[in-house]
Coordinates of C-alpha atoms in Angstrom, one line a residue:
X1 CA 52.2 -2.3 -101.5
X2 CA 53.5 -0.1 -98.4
X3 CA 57.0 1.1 -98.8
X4 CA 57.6 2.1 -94.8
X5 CA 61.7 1.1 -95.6
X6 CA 62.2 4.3 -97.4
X7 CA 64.1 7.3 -95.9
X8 CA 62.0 10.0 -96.6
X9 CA 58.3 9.8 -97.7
X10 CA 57.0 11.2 -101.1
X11 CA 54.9 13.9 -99.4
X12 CA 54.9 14.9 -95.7
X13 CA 52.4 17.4 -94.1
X14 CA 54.0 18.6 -90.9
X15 CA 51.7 20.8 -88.5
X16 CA 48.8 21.9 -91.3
X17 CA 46.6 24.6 -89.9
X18 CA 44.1 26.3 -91.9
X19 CA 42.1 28.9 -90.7
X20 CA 39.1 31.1 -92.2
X21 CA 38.0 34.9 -91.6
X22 CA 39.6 37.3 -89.8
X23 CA 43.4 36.6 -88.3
X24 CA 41.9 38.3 -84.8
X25 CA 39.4 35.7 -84.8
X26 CA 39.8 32.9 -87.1
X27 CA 37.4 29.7 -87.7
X28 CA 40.1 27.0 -87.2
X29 CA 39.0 24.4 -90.2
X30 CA 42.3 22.3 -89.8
X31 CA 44.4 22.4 -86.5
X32 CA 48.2 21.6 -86.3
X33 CA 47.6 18.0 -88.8
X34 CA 50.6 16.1 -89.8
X35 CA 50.6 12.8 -92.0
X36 CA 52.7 11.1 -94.3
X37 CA 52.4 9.1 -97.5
X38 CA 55.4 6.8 -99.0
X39 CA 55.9 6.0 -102.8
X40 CA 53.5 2.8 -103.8
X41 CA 51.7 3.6 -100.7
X42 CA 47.8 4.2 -99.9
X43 CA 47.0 6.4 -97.2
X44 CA 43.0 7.0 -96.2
X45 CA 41.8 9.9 -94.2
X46 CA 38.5 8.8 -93.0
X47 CA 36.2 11.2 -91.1
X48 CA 32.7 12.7 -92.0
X49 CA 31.7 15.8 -93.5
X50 CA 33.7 18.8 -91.6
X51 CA 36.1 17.0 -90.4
X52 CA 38.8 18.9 -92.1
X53 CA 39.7 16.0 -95.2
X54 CA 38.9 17.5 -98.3
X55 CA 40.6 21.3 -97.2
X56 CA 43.5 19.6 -96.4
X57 CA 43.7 17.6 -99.6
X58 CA 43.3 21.2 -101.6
X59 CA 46.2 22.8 -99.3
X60 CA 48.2 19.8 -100.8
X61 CA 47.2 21.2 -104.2
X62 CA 47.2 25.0 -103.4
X63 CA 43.7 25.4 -104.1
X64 CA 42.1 26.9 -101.2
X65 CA 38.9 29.2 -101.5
X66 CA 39.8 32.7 -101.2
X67 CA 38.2 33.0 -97.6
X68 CA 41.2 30.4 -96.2
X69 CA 44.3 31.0 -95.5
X70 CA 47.1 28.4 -94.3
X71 CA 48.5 29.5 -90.8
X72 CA 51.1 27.3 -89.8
X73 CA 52.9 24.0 -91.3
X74 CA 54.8 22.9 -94.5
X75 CA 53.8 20.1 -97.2
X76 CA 57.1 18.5 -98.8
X77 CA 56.8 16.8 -101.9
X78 CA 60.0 15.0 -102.2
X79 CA 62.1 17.2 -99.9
X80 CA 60.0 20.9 -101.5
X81 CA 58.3 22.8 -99.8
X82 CA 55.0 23.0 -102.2
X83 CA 53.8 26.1 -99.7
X84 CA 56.4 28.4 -100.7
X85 CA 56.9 27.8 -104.6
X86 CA 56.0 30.2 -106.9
X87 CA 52.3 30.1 -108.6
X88 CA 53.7 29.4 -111.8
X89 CA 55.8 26.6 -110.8
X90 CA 52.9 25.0 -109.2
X91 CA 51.1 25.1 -112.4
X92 CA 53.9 22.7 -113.1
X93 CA 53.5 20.5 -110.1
X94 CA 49.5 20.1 -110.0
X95 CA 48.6 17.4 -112.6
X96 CA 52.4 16.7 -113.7
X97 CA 53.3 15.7 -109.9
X98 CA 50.4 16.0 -108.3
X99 CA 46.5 14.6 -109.7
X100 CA 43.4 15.0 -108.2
X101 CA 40.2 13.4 -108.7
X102 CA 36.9 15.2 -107.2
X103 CA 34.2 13.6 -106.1
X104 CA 32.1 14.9 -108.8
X105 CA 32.7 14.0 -111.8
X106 CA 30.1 15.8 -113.6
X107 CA 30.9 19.6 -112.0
X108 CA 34.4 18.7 -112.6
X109 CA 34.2 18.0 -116.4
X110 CA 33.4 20.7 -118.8
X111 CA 30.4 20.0 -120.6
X112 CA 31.7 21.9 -123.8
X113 CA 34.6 20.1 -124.6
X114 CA 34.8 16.6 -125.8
X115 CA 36.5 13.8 -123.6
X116 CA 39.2 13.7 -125.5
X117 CA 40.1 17.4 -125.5
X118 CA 39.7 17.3 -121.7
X119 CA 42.5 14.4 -121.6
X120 CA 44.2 15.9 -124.1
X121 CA 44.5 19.3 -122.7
X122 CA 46.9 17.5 -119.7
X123 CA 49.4 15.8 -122.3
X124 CA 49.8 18.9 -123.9
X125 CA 50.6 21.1 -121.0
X126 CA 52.6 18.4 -119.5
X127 CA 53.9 15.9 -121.6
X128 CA 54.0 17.8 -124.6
X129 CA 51.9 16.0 -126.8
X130 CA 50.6 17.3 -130.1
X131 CA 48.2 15.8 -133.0
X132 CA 48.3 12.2 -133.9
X133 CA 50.9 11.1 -130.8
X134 CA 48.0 13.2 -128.1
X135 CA 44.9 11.2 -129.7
X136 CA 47.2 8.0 -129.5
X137 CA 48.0 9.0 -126.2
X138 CA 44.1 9.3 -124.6
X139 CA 42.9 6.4 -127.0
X140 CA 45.0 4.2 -124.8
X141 CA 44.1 5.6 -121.5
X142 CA 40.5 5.4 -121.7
X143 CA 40.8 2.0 -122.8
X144 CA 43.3 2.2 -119.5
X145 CA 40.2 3.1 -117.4
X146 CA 38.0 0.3 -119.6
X147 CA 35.5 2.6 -121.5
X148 CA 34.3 0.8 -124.2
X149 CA 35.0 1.8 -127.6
X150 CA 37.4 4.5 -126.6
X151 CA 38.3 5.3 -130.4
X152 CA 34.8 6.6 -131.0
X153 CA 33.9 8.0 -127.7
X154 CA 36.7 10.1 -127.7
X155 CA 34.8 12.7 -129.5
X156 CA 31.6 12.7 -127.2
X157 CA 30.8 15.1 -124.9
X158 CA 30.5 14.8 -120.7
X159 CA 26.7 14.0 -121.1
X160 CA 26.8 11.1 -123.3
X161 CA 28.3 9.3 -120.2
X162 CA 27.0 7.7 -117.2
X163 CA 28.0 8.8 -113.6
X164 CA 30.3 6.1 -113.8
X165 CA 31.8 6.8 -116.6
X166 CA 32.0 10.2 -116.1
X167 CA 34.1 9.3 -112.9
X168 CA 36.7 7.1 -115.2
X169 CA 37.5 9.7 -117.5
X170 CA 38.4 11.8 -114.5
X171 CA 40.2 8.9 -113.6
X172 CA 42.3 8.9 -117.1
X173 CA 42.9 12.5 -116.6
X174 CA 44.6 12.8 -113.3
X175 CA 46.5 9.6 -115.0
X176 CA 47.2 11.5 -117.7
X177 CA 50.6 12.8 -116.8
X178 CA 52.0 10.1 -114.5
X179 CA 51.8 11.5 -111.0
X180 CA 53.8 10.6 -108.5
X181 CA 50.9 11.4 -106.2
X182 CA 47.3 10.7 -106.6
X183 CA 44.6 12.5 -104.5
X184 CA 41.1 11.0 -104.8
X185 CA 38.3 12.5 -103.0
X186 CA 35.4 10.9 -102.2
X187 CA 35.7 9.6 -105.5
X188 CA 32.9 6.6 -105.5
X189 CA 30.8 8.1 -103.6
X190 CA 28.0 9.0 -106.0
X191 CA 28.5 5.4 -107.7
X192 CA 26.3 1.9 -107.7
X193 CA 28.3 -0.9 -105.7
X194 CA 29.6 -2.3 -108.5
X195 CA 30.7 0.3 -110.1
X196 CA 32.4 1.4 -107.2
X197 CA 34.2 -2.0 -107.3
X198 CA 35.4 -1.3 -110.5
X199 CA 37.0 1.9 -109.8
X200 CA 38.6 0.8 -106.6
X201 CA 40.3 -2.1 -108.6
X202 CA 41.7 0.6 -111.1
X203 CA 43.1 2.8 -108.9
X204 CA 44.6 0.1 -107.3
X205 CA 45.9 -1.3 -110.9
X206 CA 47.3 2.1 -111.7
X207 CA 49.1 2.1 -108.4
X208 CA 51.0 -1.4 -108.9
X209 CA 52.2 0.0 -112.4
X210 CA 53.2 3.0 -111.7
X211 CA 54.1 3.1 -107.8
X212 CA 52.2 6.2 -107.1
X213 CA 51.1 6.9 -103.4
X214 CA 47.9 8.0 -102.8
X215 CA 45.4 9.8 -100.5
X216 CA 42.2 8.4 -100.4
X217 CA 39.0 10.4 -99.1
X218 CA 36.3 8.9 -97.5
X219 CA 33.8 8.3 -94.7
X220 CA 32.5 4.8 -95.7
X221 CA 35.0 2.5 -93.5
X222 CA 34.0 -0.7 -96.0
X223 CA 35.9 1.7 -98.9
X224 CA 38.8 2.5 -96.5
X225 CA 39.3 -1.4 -95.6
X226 CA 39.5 -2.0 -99.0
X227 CA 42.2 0.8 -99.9
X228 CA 44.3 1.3 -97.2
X229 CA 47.9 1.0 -96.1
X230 CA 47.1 3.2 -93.0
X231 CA 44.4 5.4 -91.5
X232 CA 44.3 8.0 -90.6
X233 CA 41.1 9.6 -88.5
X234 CA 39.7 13.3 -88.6
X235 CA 37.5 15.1 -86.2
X236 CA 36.9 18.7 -86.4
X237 CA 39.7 20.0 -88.0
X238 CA 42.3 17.7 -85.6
X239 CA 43.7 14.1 -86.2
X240 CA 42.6 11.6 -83.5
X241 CA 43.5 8.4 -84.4
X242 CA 46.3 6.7 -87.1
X243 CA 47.4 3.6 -87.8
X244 CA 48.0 0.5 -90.1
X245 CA 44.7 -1.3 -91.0
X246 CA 44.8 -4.1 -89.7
X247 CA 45.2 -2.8 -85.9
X248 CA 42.9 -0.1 -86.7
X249 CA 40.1 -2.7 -87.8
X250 CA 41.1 -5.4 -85.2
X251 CA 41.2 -2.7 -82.3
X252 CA 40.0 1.2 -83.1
X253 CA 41.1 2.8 -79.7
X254 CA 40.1 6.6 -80.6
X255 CA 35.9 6.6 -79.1
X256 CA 34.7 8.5 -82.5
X257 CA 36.6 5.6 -84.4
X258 CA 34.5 3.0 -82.8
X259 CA 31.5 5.6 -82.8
X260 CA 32.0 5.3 -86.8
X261 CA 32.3 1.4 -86.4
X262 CA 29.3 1.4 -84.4
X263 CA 26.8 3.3 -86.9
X264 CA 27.8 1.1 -89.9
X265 CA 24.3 -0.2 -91.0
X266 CA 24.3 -3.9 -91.0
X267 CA 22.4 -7.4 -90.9
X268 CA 24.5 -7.7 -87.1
X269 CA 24.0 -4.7 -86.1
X270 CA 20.1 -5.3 -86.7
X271 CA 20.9 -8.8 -85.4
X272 CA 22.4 -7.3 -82.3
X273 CA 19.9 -4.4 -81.5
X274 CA 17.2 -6.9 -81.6
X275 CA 15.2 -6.2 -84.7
X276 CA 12.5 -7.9 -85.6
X277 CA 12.2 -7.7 -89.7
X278 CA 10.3 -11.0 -90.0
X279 CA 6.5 -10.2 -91.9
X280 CA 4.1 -10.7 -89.7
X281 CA 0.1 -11.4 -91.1
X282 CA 0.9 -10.1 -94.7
X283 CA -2.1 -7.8 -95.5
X284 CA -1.0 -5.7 -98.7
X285 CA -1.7 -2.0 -98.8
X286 CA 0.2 -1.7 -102.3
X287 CA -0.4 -4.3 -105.5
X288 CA 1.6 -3.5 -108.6
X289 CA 0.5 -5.7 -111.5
X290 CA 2.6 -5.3 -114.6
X291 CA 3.4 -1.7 -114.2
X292 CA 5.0 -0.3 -117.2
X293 CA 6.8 3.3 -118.0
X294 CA 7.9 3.9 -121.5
X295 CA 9.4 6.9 -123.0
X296 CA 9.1 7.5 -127.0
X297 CA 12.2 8.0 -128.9
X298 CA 11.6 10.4 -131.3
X299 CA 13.3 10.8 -134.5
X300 CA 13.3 12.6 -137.9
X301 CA 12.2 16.2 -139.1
X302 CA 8.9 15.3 -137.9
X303 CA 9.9 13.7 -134.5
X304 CA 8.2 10.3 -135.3
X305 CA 8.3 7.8 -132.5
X306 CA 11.0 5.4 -133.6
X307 CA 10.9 3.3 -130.4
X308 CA 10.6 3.4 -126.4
X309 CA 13.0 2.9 -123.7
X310 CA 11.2 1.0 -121.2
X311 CA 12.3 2.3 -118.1
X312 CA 9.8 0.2 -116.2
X313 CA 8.8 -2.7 -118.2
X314 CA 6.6 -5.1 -116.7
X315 CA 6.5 -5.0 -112.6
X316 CA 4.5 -7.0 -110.7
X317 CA 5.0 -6.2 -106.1
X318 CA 2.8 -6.5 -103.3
X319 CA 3.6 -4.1 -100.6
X320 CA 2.4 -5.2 -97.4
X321 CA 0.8 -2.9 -94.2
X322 CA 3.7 -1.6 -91.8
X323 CA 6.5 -3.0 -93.8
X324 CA 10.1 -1.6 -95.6
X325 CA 10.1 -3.0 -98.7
X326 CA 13.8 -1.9 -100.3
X327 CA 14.1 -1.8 -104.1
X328 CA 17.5 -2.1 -104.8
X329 CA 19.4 -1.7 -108.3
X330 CA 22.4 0.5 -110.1
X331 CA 21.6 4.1 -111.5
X332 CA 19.6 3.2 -114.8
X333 CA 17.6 0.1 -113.7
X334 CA 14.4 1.9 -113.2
X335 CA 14.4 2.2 -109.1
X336 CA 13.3 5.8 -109.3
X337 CA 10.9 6.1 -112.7
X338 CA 9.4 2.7 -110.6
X339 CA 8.5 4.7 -107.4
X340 CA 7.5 7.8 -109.4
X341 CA 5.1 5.8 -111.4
X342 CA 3.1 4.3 -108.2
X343 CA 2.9 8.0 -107.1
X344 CA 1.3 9.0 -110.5
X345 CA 4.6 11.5 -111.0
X346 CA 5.6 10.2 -114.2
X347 CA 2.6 8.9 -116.6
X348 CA 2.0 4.9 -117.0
X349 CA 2.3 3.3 -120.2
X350 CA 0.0 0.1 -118.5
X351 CA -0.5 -1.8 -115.5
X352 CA -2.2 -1.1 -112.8
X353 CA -1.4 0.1 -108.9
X354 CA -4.1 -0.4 -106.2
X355 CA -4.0 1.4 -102.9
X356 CA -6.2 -0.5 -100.5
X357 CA -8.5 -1.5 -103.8
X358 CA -8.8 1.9 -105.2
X359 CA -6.5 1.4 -109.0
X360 CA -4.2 4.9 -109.2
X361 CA -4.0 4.2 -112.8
X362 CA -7.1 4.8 -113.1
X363 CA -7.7 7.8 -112.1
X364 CA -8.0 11.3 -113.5
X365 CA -5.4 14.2 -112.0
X366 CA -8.3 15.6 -109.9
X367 CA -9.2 12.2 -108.5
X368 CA -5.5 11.3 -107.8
X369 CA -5.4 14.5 -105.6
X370 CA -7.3 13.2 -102.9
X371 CA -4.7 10.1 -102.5
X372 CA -2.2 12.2 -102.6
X373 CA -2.4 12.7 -98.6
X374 CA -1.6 8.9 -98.3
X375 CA 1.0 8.4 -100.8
X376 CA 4.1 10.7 -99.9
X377 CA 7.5 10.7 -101.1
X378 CA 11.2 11.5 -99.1
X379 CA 13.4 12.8 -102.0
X380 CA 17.6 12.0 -102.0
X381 CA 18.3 15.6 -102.1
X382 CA 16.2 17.3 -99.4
X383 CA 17.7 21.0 -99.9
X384 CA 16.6 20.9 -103.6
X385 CA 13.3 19.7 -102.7
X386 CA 12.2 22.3 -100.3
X387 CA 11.6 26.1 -101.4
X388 CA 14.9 28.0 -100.3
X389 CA 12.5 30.9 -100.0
X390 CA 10.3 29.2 -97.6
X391 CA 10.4 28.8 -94.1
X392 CA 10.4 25.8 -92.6
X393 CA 6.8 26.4 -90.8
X394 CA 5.9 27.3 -94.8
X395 CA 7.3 24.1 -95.9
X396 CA 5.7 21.7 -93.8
X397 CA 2.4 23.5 -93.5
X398 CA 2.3 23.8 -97.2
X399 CA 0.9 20.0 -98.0
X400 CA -2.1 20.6 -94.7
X401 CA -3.4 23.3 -96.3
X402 CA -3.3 22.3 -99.1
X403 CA -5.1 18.5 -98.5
X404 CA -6.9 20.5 -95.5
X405 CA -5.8 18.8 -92.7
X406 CA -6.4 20.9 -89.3
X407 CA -9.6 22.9 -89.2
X408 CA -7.7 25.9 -88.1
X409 CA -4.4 27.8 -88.4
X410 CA -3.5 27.4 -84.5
X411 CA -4.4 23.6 -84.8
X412 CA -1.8 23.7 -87.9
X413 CA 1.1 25.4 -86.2
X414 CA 1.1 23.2 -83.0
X415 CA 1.1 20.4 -85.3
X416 CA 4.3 21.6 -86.9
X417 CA 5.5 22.3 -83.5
X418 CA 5.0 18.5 -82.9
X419 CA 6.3 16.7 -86.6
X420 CA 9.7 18.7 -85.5
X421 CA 10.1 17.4 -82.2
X422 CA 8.7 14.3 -83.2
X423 CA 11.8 13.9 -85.8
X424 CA 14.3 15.5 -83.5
X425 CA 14.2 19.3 -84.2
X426 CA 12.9 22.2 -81.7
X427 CA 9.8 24.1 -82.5
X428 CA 11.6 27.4 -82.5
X429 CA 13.9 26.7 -86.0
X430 CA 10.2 26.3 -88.2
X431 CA 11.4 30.5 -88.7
X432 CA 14.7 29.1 -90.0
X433 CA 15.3 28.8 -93.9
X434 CA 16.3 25.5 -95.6
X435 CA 19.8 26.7 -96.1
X436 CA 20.4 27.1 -92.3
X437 CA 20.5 23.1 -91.8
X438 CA 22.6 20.4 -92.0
X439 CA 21.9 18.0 -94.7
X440 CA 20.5 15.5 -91.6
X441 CA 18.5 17.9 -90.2
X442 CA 16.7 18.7 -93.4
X443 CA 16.4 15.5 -94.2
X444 CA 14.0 15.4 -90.7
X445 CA 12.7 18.5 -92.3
X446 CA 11.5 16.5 -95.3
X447 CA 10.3 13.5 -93.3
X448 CA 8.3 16.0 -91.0
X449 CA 6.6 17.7 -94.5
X450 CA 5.9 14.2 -95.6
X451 CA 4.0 12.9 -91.9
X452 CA 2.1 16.3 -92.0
X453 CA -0.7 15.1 -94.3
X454 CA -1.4 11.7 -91.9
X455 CA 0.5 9.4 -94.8
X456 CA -0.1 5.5 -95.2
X457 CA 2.8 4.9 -97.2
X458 CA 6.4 6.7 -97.9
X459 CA 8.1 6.7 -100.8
X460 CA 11.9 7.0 -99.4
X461 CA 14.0 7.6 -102.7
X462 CA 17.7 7.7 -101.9
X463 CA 17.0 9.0 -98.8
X464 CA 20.5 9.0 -96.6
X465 CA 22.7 7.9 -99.8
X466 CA 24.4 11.7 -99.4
X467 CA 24.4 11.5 -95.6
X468 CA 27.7 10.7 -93.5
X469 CA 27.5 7.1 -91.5
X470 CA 26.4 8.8 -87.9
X471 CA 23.9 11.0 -89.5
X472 CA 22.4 8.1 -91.7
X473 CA 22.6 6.1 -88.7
X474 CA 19.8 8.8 -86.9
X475 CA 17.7 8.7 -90.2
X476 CA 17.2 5.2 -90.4
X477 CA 16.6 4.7 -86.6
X478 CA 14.2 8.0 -87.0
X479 CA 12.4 6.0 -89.8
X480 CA 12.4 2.6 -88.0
X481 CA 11.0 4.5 -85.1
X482 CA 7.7 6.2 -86.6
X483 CA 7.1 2.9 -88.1
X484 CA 6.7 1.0 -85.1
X485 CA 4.9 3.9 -83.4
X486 CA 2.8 4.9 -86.3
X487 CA 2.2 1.8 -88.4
X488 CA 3.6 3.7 -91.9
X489 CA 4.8 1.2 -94.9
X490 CA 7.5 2.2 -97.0
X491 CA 8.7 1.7 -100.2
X492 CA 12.7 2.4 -100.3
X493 CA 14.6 2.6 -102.8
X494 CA 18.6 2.3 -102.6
X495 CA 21.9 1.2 -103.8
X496 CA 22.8 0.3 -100.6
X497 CA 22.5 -2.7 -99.3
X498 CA 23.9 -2.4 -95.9
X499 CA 21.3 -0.3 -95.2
X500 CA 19.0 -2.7 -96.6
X501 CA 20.1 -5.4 -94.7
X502 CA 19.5 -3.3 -92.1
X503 CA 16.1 -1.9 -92.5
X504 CA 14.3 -3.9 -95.0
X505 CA 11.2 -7.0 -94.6
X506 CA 10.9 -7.1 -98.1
X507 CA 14.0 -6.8 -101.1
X508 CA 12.9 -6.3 -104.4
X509 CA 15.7 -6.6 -106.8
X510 CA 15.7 -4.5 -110.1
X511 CA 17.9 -4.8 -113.5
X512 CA 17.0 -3.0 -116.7
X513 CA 13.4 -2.3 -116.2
X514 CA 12.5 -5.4 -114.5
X515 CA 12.2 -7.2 -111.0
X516 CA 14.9 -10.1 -112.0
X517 CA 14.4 -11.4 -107.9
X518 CA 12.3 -10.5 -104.9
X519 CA 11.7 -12.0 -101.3
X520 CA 12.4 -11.5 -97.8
X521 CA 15.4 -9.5 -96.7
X522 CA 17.4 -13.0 -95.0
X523 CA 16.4 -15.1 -98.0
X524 CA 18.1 -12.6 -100.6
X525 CA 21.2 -11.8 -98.5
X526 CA 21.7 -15.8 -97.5
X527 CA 20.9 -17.5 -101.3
X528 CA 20.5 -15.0 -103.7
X529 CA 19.0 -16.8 -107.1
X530 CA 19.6 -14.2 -110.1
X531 CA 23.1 -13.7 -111.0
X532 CA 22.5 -9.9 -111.1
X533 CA 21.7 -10.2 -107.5
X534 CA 24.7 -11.9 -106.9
X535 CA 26.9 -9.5 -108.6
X536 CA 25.5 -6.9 -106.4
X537 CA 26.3 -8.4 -103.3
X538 CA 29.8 -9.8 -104.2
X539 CA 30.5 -6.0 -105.0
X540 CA 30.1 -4.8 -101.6
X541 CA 33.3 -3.6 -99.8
X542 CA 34.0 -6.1 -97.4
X543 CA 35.9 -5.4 -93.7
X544 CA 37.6 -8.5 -92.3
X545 CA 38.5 -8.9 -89.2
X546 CA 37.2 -8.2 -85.4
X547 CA 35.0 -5.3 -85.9
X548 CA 33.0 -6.9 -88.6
X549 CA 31.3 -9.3 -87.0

């Protein structure tokens, strides 16, 4: 796929520096970067969030924030210089030479305009494409980017598509006009595994047709060994390592390289930290017998139930005491309405769920109350979930006084002063707002709310799936941690099972409403029964070579 032989690449970035604020004393965001990408080539800048990758990708593009400002270097695209063309002109270049596919599809897409419009608005600017010969045109490349029944769906709107969908079309867009450069950021990371796999195997079928090069965003290393050509490694705003993939896999030499390598959740690395995640005298804390959720589809003048989508249809688990029991499944297959219905979040169309023999169905709202203490729940996005109005000492003494735990306010405040340093933070930020955190540290935030109430079980929904590799790697050692010292069972639910390979005693394996396979963590990984299961774990992004094992 590389092209090295050629004698000049298709774009060169020589000596990037960006800088924010004021020119007397700038924030240096990207400092004297230079990299290279041939024709037919894939080039991945790996790095975690702040490292400098995505501001450098929207310098290529001219679409800085206002607040930046580029301070030294050049970008050629094919000998130009796309720094010191015209505005208008680089109207010309973005999509036509140039396409760029964001990491969220569903920010990115505007949800007032059909699909089609959206594709079709970049064949008319670009390729000149009008009527009959435009619909043509982005009939054939959704069916390009495989959505089904492209004819029809041309005419529906963003929200009638799922994430991954959604992340296709984007796909078709930037294809739209032929690039001769593709830039995709971070663009699987929102998606299931094997959807992910699907759109990796795209971009790398447009590429062989077309002979695009590419830059490719990311700070999941198993993505990278799939894409790449060459690395290339960014720390704080500066480049410190590049090179082909294979040496970079066989032997990183930068130490943050092998820091990334070394944080990669894993069966070894639990192997080789010696982890015990064998179950020990089962004694269950959680039974779910046939546990159903079902939401009416209502239809009609008279909204008439017509039907139900059974979200959770049927689910039968035993949670033992002090165990990680991961539920693992793609967006749709009930993961979430599953752990909201044990927590009595969502209402239960049957079944039951006892907590240490007391049946939460059962119960009335008041009477649920008093569990609630117990039972508590780690959301995926931990800056939505906590009051941006609220301190942090507000937020985590909310839930005590609320289940009266501490029989006075001083008792309260020194046990806030304890859940933060217990999960890494200093007393002195509880008079610091949410939006003053990194997205690890308010994750600990959440986990520190959630211990403050004295909880049996956690409910860990998505917890590090928007966290960077080091950062995750601190969560789920955190986690691992205040289970051996405070006997806490959790119920976590994921797409990713490096992480549950990692973590887990227990996998519980769900498709379309159901549990389709369940057992110990080993068992699944080594002879998975269900194809489903097997699909999942044939999807996973493999790295070869020395530092996988």
């Amino acid at each position: 796929m590389t092209s090295s032989g050629q004698s000049s690449p298709l774009l060169d970035v020589n000596g990037l520096s960006i800088h924010f604020g004021a020119a007397e004393s700038p924030s240096v965001v990207v400092d004297n970067t230079s990299f290279s990408i041939n024709r037919g080539e894939t080039l991945v800048l790996v790095g975690e969030s702040g490292s400098g990758k995505s501001i450098s990708a929207l310098a290529i593009m001219r679409l800085l924030p206002r607040a930046a400002r580029i301070a030294a270097g050049s970008i050629m695209l094919d000998g130009k210089n796309v720094l010191s063309v015209p505005e208008n002109e680089m109207g010309g270049i973005r999509g036509a030479r140039i396409g760029m596919i964001f990491q969220e599809p569903q920010s990115s897409l505007n949800p007032v305009m059909t699909i089609g419009n959206q594709i079709g608005e970049v064949l008319r600017r670009h390729k000149g494409l009008r009527g009959k010969a435009e619909k043509k045109r982005v009939i054939e490349l959704l069916d390009a980017v495989e959505i089904p029944d492209a004819a029809r769906r041309y005419a529906e709107f963003p929200h009638q598509f799922s994430g991954g969908m959604k992340q296709r079309v984007m796909i078709a867009i930037a294809m739209a006009a032929e690039p001769d450069l593709m830039i995709a950021d971070e663009p699987t990371t929102a998606l299931d595994v094997t959807v992910q796999a699907q759109v990796l195997e795209l971009l790398r079928k447009q590429q062989r047709d077309t002979k695009m090069g590419i830059l490719f965003i990311t700070h999941d290393l198993g993505v990278a060994y799939q894409m790449a050509d060459r690395l290339v490694v960014m720390k704080q705003g500066s480049i410190v390592e590049e090179g082909a993939r294979e040496a970079f896999y066989d032997a990183p030499q930068h130490a943050y390289s092998k820091q990334l390598f070394d944080a990669l959740p894993s069966r070894e690395k639990r192997i080789r930290e010696g982890i015990d995640r064998t179950i020990k005298s089962p004694k269950p804390v959680l039974e779910i017998e046939n546990l159903k959720v079902h939401y009416p589809i209502r239809k009609g003048l008279f909204k008439r139930i017509a039907g139900y989508v059974k979200a959770v249809d049927g689910v039968n688990l035993t949670v033992n005491q002090g165990t990680t029991v991961a539920i693992v499944g793609e967006s749709g297959s009930g993961k979430t309405t599953l752990g909201k219905g044990i927590l009595r979040l969502l209402p239960l169309s049957g079944g039951h769920v006892r907590y240490r023999d007391v049946d939460l169905a059962s119960l009335s709202a008041s009477e649920m109350r008093g569990q609630r203490a117990a039972l508590q729940v780690v959301f995926q996005d931990p800056y939505s979930s906590m009051n941006p109005r609220m301190m942090i000492n507000d937020v985590i003494l909310e839930g005590m006084i609320a289940q009266r735990i501490g029989k006075n306010r001083s008792v309260q405040d020194a046990r806030v002063d304890e859940l933060l340093t217990r999960v890494g933070l200093e007393p002195a930020h509880k008079f610091r707002y949410p939006h003053e955190f990194s997205g690890g540290q308010r994750q600990r935030i959440c986990i520190a709310r959630a211990l403050a109430v004295n909880p049996d079980v956690i409910v860990c929904d998505e917890p590090t799936s928007a966290l960077d590799v080091s950062v995750q790697a601190q969560i789920l050692d955190l986690l691992r941690e205040l289970q051996d010292s405070m006997g806490l069972t959790y119920l976590f639910i994921t797409h990713n099972l490096s992480v549950v390979a990692y973590l887990a005693h227990y996998i519980a394996v769900m498709y379309q409403g159901e549990i389709v396979e369940q057992g110990p963590v080993d068992e699944i990984l080594d002879a998975p029964q269900h194809p489903y299961t097997q699909q999942l774990l044939a999807a996973i992004p493999k790295i070869d070579g020395s530092r996988a094992a």
